[in-house]
CSV table of C-alpha atoms and ligand atoms in Angstrom, one decimal:
chain,number,residue,atom,x,y,z
A,164,UNK,CA,8.5,10.8,11.3
A,165,UNK,CA,6.6,10.2,7.9
A,166,UNK,CA,3.7,7.9,8.2
A,167,UNK,CA,2.5,5.8,5.2
A,168,UNK,CA,-0.7,3.7,5.1
A,169,UNK,CA,-1.5,1.4,2.2
A,170,UNK,CA,-5.2,0.7,1.7
A,171,UNK,CA,-7.1,-2.0,-0.4
A,172,UNK,CA,-10.4,-3.7,0.0
A,173,UNK,CA,-9.6,-6.7,2.2
A,174,UNK,CA,-6.1,-6.0,3.6
A,175,UNK,CA,-5.0,-9.5,2.7
A,176,UNK,CA,-3.6,-9.2,-0.8
A,177,UNK,CA,-2.5,-5.8,-2.3
A,178,UNK,CA,-2.0,-3.6,0.7
A,179,UNK,CA,0.0,-6.1,2.9
A,180,UNK,CA,2.1,-6.8,-0.2
A,181,UNK,CA,2.7,-3.0,-0.6
A,182,UNK,CA,3.5,-2.8,3.1
A,183,UNK,CA,6.1,-5.6,3.0
A,184,UNK,CA,7.7,-4.4,-0.2
A,185,UNK,CA,7.9,-0.8,0.9
A,186,UNK,CA,9.2,-1.7,4.4
A,187,UNK,CA,12.0,-3.8,2.7
A,188,UNK,CA,12.9,-0.8,0.4
A,189,UNK,CA,12.9,1.6,3.3
A,190,UNK,CA,15.0,-0.7,5.5
A,191,UNK,CA,17.6,-1.2,2.8
A,192,UNK,CA,17.9,2.6,2.6
A,193,UNK,CA,18.3,2.8,6.4
A,194,UNK,CA,15.2,4.9,6.7
A,195,UNK,CA,13.1,2.5,8.8
A,196,UNK,CA,13.3,4.7,11.9
A,197,UNK,CA,11.9,7.8,10.1
A,198,UNK,CA,9.2,6.2,8.0
A,199,UNK,CA,6.3,4.4,9.7
A,200,UNK,CA,4.5,1.9,7.4
A,201,UNK,CA,1.1,0.2,7.9
A,202,UNK,CA,-1.8,-1.2,5.8
A,203,UNK,CA,-5.6,-1.5,6.2
A,204,UNK,CA,-8.7,-2.6,4.3
A,205,UNK,CA,-11.8,-0.5,3.5
A,206,UNK,CA,-13.9,-3.5,4.6
A,207,UNK,CA,-13.7,-5.7,7.7
A,208,UNK,CA,-14.0,-9.1,6.0
A,209,UNK,CA,-10.6,-10.3,7.1
A,210,UNK,CA,-9.9,-8.6,10.4
A,211,UNK,CA,-7.1,-10.4,12.3
A,212,UNK,CA,-6.3,-12.7,9.4
A,213,UNK,CA,-2.9,-13.3,7.9
A,214,UNK,CA,-2.4,-12.3,4.3
A,215,UNK,CA,-3.7,-14.5,1.5
A,216,UNK,CA,-1.5,-17.6,0.9
A,217,UNK,CA,-0.9,-16.5,-2.7
A,218,UNK,CA,0.2,-13.1,-1.6
A,219,UNK,CA,2.6,-14.6,0.9
A,220,UNK,CA,4.0,-17.0,-1.7
A,221,UNK,CA,4.5,-14.2,-4.3
A,222,UNK,CA,6.4,-12.1,-1.7
A,223,UNK,CA,8.5,-15.1,-0.6
A,224,UNK,CA,9.5,-15.4,-4.2
A,225,UNK,CA,10.9,-11.9,-4.0
A,226,UNK,CA,12.6,-12.6,-0.6
A,227,UNK,CA,10.0,-10.8,1.6
A,228,UNK,CA,8.1,-12.4,4.4
A,229,UNK,CA,4.6,-10.9,5.1
A,230,UNK,CA,3.1,-13.9,6.8
A,231,UNK,CA,3.1,-12.2,10.2
A,232,UNK,CA,0.9,-9.3,9.2
A,233,UNK,CA,-2.8,-9.2,10.3
A,234,UNK,CA,-5.8,-7.7,8.5
A,235,UNK,CA,-7.4,-4.6,10.0
A,236,UNK,CA,-10.0,-2.1,8.8
A,237,UNK,CA,-9.2,1.6,8.1
A,238,UNK,CA,-10.6,4.1,10.6
A,239,UNK,CA,-11.3,7.9,10.4
A,240,UNK,CA,-8.5,8.4,12.9
A,241,UNK,CA,-6.1,6.8,10.4
A,242,UNK,CA,-6.9,9.5,7.9
A,243,UNK,CA,-5.8,12.1,10.3
A,244,UNK,CA,-2.7,10.2,11.5
A,245,UNK,CA,-1.0,9.2,8.2
A,246,UNK,CA,0.8,11.6,5.9
A,247,UNK,CA,0.3,9.3,2.9
A,248,UNK,CA,-2.9,7.3,2.6
A,249,UNK,CA,-2.4,5.3,-0.6
A,250,UNK,CA,-5.4,3.6,-2.2
A,251,UNK,CA,-4.9,0.6,-4.6
A,252,UNK,CA,-7.9,1.4,-6.8
A,253,UNK,CA,-10.5,4.1,-7.3
A,254,UNK,CA,-13.1,2.3,-5.3
A,255,UNK,CA,-10.8,2.3,-2.3
A,256,UNK,CA,-10.0,6.0,-2.9
A,257,UNK,CA,-13.8,6.9,-3.1
A,258,UNK,CA,-14.3,4.9,0.2
A,259,UNK,CA,-11.5,6.8,1.9
A,260,UNK,CA,-12.8,10.2,0.7
A,261,UNK,CA,-16.3,9.4,1.9
A,262,UNK,CA,-14.9,8.4,5.3
A,263,UNK,CA,-13.3,11.9,5.8
A,264,UNK,CA,-15.9,14.0,4.0
A,265,UNK,CA,-14.1,14.7,0.8
A,266,UNK,CA,-10.7,14.7,-1.0
A,267,UNK,CA,-7.5,15.3,0.9
A,268,UNK,CA,-4.1,16.0,-0.5
A,269,UNK,CA,-2.7,13.1,1.7
A,270,UNK,CA,-5.2,10.6,0.2
A,271,UNK,CA,-4.1,9.4,-3.3
A,272,UNK,CA,-3.9,6.5,-5.6
A,273,UNK,CA,-0.6,4.6,-4.9
A,274,UNK,CA,0.1,4.2,-8.7
A,275,UNK,CA,0.2,8.1,-9.0
A,276,UNK,CA,3.8,7.5,-7.8
A,277,UNK,CA,4.6,5.0,-10.7
A,278,UNK,CA,6.2,6.9,-13.5
A,279,UNK,CA,6.5,4.3,-16.2
A,280,UNK,CA,3.1,2.8,-16.4
A,281,UNK,CA,-0.2,4.4,-17.5
A,282,UNK,CA,-2.2,2.1,-15.2
A,283,UNK,CA,-3.5,4.0,-12.2
A,284,UNK,CA,-5.1,1.1,-10.4
A,285,UNK,CA,-3.6,-2.1,-8.9
A,286,UNK,CA,-6.0,-4.8,-10.1
A,287,UNK,CA,-7.7,-6.9,-7.4
A,288,UNK,CA,-6.0,-10.3,-7.7
A,289,UNK,CA,-8.3,-12.2,-5.3
A,290,UNK,CA,-10.4,-14.1,-7.8
A,291,UNK,CA,-7.5,-14.9,-10.2
A,292,UNK,CA,-4.4,-17.0,-10.4
A,293,UNK,CA,-0.8,-16.5,-9.3
A,294,UNK,CA,0.1,-14.4,-12.4
A,295,UNK,CA,-2.3,-11.8,-11.1
A,296,UNK,CA,-0.2,-11.6,-7.9
A,297,UNK,CA,3.0,-11.2,-9.9
A,298,UNK,CA,1.4,-8.4,-11.9
A,299,UNK,CA,0.4,-6.7,-8.6
A,300,UNK,CA,4.0,-7.1,-7.3
A,301,UNK,CA,5.5,-5.4,-10.5
A,302,UNK,CA,3.1,-2.5,-10.2
A,303,UNK,CA,3.7,-2.1,-6.5
A,304,UNK,CA,7.5,-2.2,-7.0
A,305,UNK,CA,7.4,0.6,-9.5
A,306,UNK,CA,5.2,2.9,-7.4
A,307,UNK,CA,7.2,2.1,-4.2
A,308,UNK,CA,10.4,3.5,-5.9
A,309,UNK,CA,8.5,6.7,-6.8
A,310,UNK,CA,7.0,7.0,-3.3
A,311,UNK,CA,10.4,6.6,-1.7
A,312,UNK,CA,11.9,9.4,-3.9
A,313,UNK,CA,9.0,11.6,-3.0
A,314,UNK,CA,9.5,11.0,0.7
A,315,UNK,CA,13.3,11.5,0.4
A,316,UNK,CA,12.6,14.9,-1.2
A,317,UNK,CA,10.3,15.8,1.7
A,318,UNK,CA,12.9,14.7,4.3
A,319,UNK,CA,15.7,16.7,2.6
A,320,UNK,CA,13.7,20.0,2.6
A,321,UNK,CA,14.3,22.2,5.7
B,211,4NP,P1,-7.3,-7.1,-1.4
B,211,4NP,O1,-8.1,-8.4,-2.1
B,211,4NP,O2,-8.3,-6.0,-1.4
B,211,4NP,O3,-6.2,-6.8,-2.3
B,211,4NP,O4,-6.9,-7.6,0.0
B,211,4NP,C1,-9.3,-8.9,-1.7
B,211,4NP,C2,-9.4,-9.6,-0.6
B,211,4NP,C3,-10.6,-10.2,-0.2
B,211,4NP,C4,-11.7,-9.9,-0.9
B,211,4NP,C5,-11.6,-9.1,-2.1
B,211,4NP,C6,-10.4,-8.6,-2.5
B,211,4NP,N1,-13.0,-10.5,-0.5
B,211,4NP,O5,-14.0,-10.3,-1.3
B,211,4NP,O6,-13.1,-11.1,0.5
């Protein structure tokens, strides 16, 4: 089993979008029984809440339903459990590194897996309009492809 955790600030916009998108990709590849996917926020503002309406609407526009997800806060145990802990921006990354006492190879920026864009951070869309959520989706989609290829490489090695 390969375990993947997406992390943003509130766990109601970027990371649940990443979770839903990546789960869809993994399911289409028939890998849903070997890749475990979850998301969490560095802060506890939205624990137990469904994703933001605008995030849900954007995902529905791409045929993916994330309305059933619930916000939770990342824990130190998560950082031991997951093989990939993927931060949406550098603030999230710094928070995760502080939580486990320093950098870890498993803790990275998600956009490190996006090959065709120079952008390394998924911008926080919370205070903007719907176009911000579409931009987030496009960045997530590119990185999700790269991540899936990385995991497939790992799974194919003896
Ligand atoms: P997220 O977006 O980190 O992508 O889930 C945000 C959600 C909530 C807040 C900020 C960003 N907030 O300040 O409550």
